[in-house]
Coordinates of C-alpha atoms and ligand atoms in Angstrom, one line a residue:
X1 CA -25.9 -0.7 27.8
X2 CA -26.2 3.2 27.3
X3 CA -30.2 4.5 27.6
X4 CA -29.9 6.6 24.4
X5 CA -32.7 9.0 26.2
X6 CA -30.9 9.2 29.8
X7 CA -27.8 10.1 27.4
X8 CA -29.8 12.8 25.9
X9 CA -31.3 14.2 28.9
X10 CA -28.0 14.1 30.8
X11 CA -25.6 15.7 28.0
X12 CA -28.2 18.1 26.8
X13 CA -28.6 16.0 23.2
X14 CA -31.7 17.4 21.2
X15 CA -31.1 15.4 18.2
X16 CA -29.4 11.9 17.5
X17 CA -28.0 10.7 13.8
X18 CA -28.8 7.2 13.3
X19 CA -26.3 6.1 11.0
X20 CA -25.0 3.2 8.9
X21 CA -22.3 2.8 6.4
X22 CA -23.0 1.6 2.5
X23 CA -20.7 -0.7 0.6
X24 CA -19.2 2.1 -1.1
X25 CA -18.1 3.7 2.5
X26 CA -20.9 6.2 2.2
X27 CA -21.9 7.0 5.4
X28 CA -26.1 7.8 5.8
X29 CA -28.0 9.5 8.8
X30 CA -31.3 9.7 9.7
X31 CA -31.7 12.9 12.0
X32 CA -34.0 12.1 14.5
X33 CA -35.0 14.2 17.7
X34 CA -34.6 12.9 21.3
X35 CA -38.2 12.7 22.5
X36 CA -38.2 9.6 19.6
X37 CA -35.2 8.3 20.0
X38 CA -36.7 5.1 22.8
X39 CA -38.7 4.6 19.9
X40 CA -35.9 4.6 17.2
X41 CA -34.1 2.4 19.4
X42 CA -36.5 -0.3 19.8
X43 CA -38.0 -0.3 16.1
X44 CA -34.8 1.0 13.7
X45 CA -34.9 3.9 11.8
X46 CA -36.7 3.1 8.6
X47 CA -34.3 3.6 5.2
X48 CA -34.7 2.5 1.1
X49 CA -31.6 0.2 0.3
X50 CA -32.0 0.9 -3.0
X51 CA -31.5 4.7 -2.5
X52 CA -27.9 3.6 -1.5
X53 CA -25.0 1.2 -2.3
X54 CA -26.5 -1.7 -0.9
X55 CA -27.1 -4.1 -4.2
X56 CA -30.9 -3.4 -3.2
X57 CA -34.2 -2.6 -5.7
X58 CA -36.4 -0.3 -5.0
X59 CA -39.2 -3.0 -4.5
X60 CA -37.4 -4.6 -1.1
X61 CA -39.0 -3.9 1.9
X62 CA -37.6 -0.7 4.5
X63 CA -34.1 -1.4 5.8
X64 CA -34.3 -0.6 9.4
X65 CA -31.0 1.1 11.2
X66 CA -31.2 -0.2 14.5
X67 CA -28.8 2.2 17.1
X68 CA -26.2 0.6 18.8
X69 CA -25.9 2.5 21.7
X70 CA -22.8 1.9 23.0
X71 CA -21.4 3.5 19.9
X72 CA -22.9 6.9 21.1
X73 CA -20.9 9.9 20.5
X74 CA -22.0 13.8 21.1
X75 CA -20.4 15.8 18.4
X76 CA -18.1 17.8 19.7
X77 CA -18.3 21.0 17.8
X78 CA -22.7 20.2 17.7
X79 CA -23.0 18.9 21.2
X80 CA -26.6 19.1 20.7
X81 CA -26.1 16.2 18.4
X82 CA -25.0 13.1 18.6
X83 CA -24.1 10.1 16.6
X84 CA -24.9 6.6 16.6
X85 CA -23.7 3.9 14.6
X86 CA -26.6 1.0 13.9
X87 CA -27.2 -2.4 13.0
X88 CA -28.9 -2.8 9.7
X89 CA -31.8 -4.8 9.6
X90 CA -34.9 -6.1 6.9
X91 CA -37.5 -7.9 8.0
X92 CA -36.0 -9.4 10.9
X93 CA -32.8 -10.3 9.9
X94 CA -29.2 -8.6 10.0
X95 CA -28.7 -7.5 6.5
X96 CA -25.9 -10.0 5.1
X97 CA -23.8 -7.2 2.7
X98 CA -24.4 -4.0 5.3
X99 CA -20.6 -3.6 6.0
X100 CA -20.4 -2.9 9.9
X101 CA -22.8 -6.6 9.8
X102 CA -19.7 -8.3 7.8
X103 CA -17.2 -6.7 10.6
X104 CA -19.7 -7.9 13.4
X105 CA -19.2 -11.4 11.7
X106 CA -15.9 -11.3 11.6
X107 CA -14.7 -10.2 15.1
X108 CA -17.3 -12.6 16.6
X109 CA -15.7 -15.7 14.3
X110 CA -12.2 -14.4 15.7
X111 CA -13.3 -14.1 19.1
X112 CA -14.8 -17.8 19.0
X113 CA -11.5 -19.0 17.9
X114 CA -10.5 -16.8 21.6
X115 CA -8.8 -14.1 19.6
X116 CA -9.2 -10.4 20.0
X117 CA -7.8 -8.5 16.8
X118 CA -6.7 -5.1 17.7
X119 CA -5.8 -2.1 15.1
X120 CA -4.9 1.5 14.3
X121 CA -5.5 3.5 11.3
X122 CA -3.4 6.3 9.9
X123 CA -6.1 7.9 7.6
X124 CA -4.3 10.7 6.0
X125 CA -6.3 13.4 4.4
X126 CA -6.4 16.6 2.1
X127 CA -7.1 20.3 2.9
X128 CA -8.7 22.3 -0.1
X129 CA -10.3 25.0 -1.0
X130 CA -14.2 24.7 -1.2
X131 CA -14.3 23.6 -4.9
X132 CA -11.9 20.8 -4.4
X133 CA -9.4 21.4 -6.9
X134 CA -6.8 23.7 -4.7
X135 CA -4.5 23.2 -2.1
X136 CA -6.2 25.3 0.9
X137 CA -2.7 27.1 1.8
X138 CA -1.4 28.9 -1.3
X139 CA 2.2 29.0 0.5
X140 CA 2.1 25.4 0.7
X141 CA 4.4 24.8 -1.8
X142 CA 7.5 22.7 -0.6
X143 CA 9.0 20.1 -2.6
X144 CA 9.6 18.2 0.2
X145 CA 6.6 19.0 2.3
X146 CA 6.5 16.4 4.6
X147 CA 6.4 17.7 8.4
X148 CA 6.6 21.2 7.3
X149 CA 6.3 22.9 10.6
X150 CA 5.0 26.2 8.8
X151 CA 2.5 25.0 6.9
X152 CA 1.3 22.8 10.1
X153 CA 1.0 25.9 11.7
X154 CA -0.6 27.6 9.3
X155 CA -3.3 24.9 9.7
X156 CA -3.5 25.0 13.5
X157 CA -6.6 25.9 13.9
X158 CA -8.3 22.9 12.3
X159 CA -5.5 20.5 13.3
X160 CA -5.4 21.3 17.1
X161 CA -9.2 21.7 17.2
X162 CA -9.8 17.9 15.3
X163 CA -7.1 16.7 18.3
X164 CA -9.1 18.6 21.2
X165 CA -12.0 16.9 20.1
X166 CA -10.4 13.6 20.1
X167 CA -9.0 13.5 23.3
X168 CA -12.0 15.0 24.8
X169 CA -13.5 11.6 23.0
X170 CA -10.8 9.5 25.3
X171 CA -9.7 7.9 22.1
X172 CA -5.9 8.5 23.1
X173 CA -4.5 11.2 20.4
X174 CA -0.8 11.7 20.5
X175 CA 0.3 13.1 17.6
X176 CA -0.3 15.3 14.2
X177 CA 1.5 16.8 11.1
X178 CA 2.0 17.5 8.0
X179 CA 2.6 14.7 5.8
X180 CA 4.4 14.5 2.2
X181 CA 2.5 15.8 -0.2
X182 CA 1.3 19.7 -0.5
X183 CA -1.9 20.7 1.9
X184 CA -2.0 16.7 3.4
X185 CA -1.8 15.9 6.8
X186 CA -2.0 12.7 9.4
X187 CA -3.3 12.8 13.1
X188 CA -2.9 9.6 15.1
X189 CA -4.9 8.3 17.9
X190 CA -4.5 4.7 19.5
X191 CA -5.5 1.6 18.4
X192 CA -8.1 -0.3 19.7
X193 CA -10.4 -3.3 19.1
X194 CA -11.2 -3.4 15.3
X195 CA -14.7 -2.3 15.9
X196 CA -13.5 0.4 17.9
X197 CA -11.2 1.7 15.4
X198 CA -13.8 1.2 12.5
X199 CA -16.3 3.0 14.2
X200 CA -13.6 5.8 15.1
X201 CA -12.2 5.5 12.0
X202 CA -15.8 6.7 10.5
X203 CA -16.8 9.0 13.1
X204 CA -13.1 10.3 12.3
X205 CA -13.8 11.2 8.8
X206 CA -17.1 12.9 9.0
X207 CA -15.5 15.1 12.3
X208 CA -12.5 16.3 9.9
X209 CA -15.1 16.8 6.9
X210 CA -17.1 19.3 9.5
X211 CA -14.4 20.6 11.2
X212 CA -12.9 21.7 7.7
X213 CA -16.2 23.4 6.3
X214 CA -16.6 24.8 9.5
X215 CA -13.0 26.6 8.4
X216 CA -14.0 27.5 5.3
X217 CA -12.0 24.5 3.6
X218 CA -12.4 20.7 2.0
X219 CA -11.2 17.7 3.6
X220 CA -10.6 14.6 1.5
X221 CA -9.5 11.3 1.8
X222 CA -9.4 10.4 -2.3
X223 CA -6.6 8.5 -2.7
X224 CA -4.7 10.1 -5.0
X225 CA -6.3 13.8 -5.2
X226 CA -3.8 16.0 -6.6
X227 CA -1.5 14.2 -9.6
X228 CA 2.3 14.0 -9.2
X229 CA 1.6 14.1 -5.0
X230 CA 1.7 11.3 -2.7
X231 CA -1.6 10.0 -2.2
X232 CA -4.0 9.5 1.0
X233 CA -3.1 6.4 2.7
X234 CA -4.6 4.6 5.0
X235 CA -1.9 2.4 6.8
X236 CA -3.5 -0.2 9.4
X237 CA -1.1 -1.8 12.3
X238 CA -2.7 -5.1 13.2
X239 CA -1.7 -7.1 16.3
X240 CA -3.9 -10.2 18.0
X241 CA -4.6 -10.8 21.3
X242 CA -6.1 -13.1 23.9
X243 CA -10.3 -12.5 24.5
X244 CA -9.3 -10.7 27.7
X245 CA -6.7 -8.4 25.6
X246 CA -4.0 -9.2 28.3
X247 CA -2.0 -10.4 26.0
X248 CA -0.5 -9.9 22.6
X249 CA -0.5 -13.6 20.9
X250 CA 2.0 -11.6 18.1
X251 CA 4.7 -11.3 20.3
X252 CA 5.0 -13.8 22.6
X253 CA 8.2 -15.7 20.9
X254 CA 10.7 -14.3 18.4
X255 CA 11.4 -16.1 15.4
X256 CA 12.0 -13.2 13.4
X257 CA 11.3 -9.6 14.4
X258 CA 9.5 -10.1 17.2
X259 CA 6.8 -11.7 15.4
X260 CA 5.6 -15.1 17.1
X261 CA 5.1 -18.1 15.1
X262 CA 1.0 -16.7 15.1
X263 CA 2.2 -13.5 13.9
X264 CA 3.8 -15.4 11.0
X265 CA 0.6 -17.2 10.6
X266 CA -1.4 -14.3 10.2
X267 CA 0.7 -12.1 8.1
X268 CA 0.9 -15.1 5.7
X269 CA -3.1 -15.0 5.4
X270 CA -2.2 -11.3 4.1
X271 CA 0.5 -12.1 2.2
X272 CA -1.8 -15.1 0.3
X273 CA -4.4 -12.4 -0.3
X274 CA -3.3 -9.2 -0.4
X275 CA -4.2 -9.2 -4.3
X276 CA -7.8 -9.9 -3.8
X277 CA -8.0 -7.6 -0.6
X278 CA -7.2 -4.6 -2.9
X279 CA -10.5 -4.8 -3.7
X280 CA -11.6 -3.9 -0.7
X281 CA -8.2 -1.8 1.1
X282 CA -8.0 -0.1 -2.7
X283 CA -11.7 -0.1 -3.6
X284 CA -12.0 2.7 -6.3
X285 CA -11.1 3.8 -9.9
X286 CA -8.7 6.7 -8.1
X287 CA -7.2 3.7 -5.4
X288 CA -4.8 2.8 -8.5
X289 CA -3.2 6.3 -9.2
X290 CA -1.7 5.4 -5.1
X291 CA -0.6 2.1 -5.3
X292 CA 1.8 1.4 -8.8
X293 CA 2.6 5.0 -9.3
X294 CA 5.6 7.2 -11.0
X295 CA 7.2 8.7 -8.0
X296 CA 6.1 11.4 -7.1
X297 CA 7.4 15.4 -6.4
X298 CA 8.9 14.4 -3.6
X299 CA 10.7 11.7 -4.6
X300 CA 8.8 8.3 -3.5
X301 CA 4.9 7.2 -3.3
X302 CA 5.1 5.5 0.4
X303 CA 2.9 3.6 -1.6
X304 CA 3.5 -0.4 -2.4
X305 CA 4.0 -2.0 -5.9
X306 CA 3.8 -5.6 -4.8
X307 CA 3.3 -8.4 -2.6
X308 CA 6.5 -8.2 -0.2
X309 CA 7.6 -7.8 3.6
X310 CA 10.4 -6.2 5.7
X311 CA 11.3 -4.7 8.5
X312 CA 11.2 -1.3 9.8
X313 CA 11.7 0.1 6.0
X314 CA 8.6 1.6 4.3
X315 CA 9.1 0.5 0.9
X316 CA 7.0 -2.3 1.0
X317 CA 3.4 -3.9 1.7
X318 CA 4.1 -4.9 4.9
X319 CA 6.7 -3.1 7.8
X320 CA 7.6 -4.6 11.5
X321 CA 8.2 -1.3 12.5
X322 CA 8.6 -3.3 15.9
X323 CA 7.8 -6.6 18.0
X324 CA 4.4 -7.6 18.3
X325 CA 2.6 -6.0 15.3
X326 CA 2.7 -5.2 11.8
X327 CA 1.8 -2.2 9.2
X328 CA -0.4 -3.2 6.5
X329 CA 0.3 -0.1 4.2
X330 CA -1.7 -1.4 1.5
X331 CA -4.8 0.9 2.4
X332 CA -6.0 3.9 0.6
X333 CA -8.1 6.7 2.2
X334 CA -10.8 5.7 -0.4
X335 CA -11.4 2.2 2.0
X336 CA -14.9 1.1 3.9
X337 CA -13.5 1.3 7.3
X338 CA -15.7 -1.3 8.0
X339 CA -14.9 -3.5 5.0
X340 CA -11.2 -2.3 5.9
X341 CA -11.0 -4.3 9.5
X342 CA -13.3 -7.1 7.9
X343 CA -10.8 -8.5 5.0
X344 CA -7.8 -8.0 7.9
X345 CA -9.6 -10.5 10.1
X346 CA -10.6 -12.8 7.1
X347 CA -7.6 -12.8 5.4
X348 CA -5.5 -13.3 8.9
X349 CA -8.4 -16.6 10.1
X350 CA -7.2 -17.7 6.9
X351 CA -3.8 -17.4 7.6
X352 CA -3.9 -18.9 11.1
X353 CA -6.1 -21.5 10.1
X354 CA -3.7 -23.2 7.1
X355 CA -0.3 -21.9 9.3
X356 CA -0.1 -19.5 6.1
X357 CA 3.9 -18.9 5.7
X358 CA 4.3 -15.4 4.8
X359 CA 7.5 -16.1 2.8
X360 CA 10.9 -14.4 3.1
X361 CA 11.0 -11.2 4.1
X362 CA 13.3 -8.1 1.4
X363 CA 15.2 -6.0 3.1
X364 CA 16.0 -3.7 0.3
X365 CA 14.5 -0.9 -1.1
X366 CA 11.7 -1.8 -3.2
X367 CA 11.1 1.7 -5.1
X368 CA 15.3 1.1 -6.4
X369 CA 15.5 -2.7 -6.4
X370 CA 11.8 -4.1 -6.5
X371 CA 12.9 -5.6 -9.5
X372 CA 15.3 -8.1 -8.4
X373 CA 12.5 -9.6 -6.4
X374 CA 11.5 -12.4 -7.9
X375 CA 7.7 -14.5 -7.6
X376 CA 6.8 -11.5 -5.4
X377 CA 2.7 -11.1 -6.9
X378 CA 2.2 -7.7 -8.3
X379 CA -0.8 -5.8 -6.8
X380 CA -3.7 -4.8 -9.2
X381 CA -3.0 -2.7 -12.0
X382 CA -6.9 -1.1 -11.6
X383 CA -10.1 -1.8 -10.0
X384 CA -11.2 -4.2 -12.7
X385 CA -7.8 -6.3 -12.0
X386 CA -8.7 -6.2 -8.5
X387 CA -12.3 -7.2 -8.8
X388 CA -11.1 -10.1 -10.8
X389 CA -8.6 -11.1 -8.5
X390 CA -11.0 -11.1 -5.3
X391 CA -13.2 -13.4 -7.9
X392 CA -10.7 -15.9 -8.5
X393 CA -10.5 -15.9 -4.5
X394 CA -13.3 -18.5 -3.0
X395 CA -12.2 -18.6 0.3
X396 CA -11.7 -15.2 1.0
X397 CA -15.0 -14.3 -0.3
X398 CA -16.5 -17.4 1.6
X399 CA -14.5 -15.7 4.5
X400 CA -16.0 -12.2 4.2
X401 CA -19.4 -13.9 3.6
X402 CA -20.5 -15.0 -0.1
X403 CA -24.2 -13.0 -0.3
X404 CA -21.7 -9.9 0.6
X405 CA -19.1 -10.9 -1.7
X406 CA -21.6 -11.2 -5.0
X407 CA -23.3 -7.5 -3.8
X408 CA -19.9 -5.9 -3.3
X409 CA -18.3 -7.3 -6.4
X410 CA -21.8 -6.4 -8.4
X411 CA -21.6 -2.8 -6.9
X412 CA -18.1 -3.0 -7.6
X413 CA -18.3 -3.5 -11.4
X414 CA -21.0 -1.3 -12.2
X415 CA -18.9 0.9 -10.9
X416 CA -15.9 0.1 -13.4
X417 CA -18.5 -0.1 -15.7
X418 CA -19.5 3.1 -15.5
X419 CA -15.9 4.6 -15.7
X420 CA -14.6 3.0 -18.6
X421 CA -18.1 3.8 -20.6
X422 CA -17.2 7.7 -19.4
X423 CA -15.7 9.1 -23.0
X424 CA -12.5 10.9 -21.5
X425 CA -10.4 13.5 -23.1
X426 CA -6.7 11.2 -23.2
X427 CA -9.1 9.1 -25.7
X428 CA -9.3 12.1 -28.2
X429 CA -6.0 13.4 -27.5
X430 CA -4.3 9.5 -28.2
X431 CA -6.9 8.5 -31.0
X432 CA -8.4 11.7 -33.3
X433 CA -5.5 11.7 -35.6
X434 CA -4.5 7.7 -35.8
Ligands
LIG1 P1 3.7 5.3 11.3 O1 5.1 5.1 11.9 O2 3.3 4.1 10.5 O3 3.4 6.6 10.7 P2 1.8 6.1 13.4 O4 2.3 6.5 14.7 O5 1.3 7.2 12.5 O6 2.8 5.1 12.6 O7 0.5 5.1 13.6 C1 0.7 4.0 14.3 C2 -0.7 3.3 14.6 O8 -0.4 2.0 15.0 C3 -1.4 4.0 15.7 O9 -2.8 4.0 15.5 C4 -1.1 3.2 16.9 O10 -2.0 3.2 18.0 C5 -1.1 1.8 16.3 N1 -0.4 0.8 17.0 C6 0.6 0.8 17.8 N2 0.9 -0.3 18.4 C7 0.0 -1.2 18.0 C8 -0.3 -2.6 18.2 N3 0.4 -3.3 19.0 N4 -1.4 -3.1 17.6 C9 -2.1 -2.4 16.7 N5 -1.9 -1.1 16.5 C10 -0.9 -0.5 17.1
LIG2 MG1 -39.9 9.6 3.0
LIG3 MG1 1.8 7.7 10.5
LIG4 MG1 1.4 9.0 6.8
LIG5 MG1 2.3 4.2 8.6

């Protein structure tokens, strides 16, 4: 186990950010200097729920952030920082709806059932101008934007110094561009244990958000920021493997694809839940201007509509780009991506544990043909649609853990709540004159 202060003394730390993520993907930080951090470690960092998403009043006791610090990481453009990711506490017990505790659940029910689920994210993301409103590069105007080798360039100097920092981080970077919509781009890295990539995933967003101020620009992940542009995705390829992580239980056998018969299993669990998971991989008011959309300006979402599988063909919920893993494209930018890795590993157990049978895969184009499909489930139409639909879904909200569940679907629709009570012009504009 790291020594949070012999990490500080070696790399010259001064101050450490003890920090946990809230339901709503909110990440919070307590700052807190290195001559307390032994102390931090052994008693948590002290926090009010109820000042966050956490389905907490103000009268519950202090939440406590315990560090976990193997999680460490210096910030590479502060290295007199660093961040920790923690273990959120109250009054001696793990805090049932504190995402990264659902996660914890999660990989530890897989790993007693001597699995090891393994994933990379694809969290695309926006550059704009301070305010948030512009595209950051005036000349980024293509209508077919996607890998624009100008515009990339014209963003080098955020792009190449987010991909310094990650392979200075050893996480395995190998590629970035510019993706299809006006000012978005993509930057992969490789994909790990799901803990791993949910904590990278996290520590990746907050690094792009810096790096771009630091530039003078706004980085988002919203899932559909700019209307009539593709939207921020955030794609997850899932594979399982044995405890050791020798080998990949997906692709040992080929019944179709190079899936195994486990693979199958697994996917089905997805398949059989993928409209309740929305709630979580699509999880706000903006998610449902991604998924379900006109096409957009440069001629197709990359987003899915429904419930289906293929092959190595991007038009639906689910790709095998290849053998031994699939692409969950469900995913908007907008995710937990602690919540993100839990409902893949639920929804999969589930799978595995009733041999879950994905049903037949389309090998058309869904944006053209999607209607010839028939019984494929349509995904939710909104985030009330999808709140209902995770409702009506007891065992994956047994699976995710049911104290969680009733916070996160509380949370959830207050948030709906709150949107449809907001008095929007379209209402005046549809309704003054009727
Ligand atoms: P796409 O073709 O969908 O744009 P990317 O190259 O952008 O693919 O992202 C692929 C992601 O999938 C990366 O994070 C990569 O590490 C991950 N990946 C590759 N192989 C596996 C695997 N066997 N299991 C899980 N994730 C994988
Ligand atoms: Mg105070
Ligand atoms: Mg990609
Ligand atoms: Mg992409
Ligand atoms: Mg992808």
């Amino acid at each position: 186990m790291t020594d949070l202060a012999a990490f500080a003394r070696e790399k010259g730390v001064k101050y450490f950010m003890i920090s946990y993520t809230d339901l709503f993907g909110g990440q919070r930080a307590k700052l807190v200097p290195a001559q307390a951090i032994t102390d931090m470690t052994r008693d948590g960092a002290g926090f009010a729920g109820f000042a966050t998403w956490l389905d907490m009043t103000p009268a519950h006791p202090d939440m406590l952030a315990m560090p976990v610090p193997e999680t460490v990481v210096q910030l590479p453009w502060r290295p007199d920082i660093a961040w920790v990711a923690s273990t959120c506490v109250m009054e001696g017990a793990e805090v049932a709806q504190a995402p990264r505790n659902v996660l914890k659940r999660l990989v530890d029910e897989a790993a007693s059932e001597g699995l090891r689920v393994k994933t990379g994210v694809e969290a695309e993301f926006f550059l704009l101008t301070p305010g948030g409103t512009e595209i950051s590069d005036p000349a980024d105007t293509a209508e077919k934007p996607c890998y624009d080798q100008q515009a990339l360039m014209r963003r080098f100097d955020v792009i190449s110094e987010i991909c310094d920092y990650m392979l200075e981080l050893g996480w395995g970077a190998y590629q970035a561009d510019h993706e299809d919509a006006n000012g978005q781009f993509e930057m992969n890295w490789s994909f790990d244990d799901a803990m791993v990539t949910a904590d990278r995933h996290s520590f990746f967003k907050f690094m792009v958000k810096s790096v771009a101020e630091k530039h003078g620009f706004r980085a988002t992940f919203m899932p559909k920021p700019i209307k009539g542009l593709t939207g921020n995705g955030c794609h997850a390829h899932i594979s399982v493997w044995d405890l050791e992580g020798r080998t990949n239980v997906f692709a040992n056998g080929d019944p179709e694809l190079g899936l195994s018969e486990r693979g199958r299993h697994f996917l089905g669990g997805i398949m059989k839940h993928a409209t309740a998971m929305a709630a979580f991989t699509n999880p706000t008011v903006n998610s449902y201007k991604r998924i379900n959309a006109p096409r957009t300006i440069s001629g197709a979402t990359w987003a899915p509509n429904s419930v289906t599988w293929t092959g190595n063909n991007r038009t639906h919920m689910v790709r095998v780009p290849g053998p031994g893993r699939f692409e969950l494209r469900l995913p908007d930018g907008a995710a937990n991506p602690y919540l993100l890795q839990a409902v893949i590993i639920a929804a999969g157990l589930s799978g595995l544990r009733t041999q879950a049978d994905p049903g037949p895969r389309h090998d058309i184009d869904m944006y053209a043909e999607g209607h010839t499909v028939k019984n494929a489930p349509k995904l939710p139409l909104n985030l009330l649609d999808a709140i209902r639909a995770l409702d009506a879904d007891s065992e994956l909200k047994a699976l995710m853990g049911e104290e969680f569940s009733a916070s996160y679907m509380k949370m959830k629709q207050q948030e709906w709540n709150s949107f449809v009570s907001h008095f929007s012009r379209w209402e005046r504009d549809h309704t003054l004159d009727i």
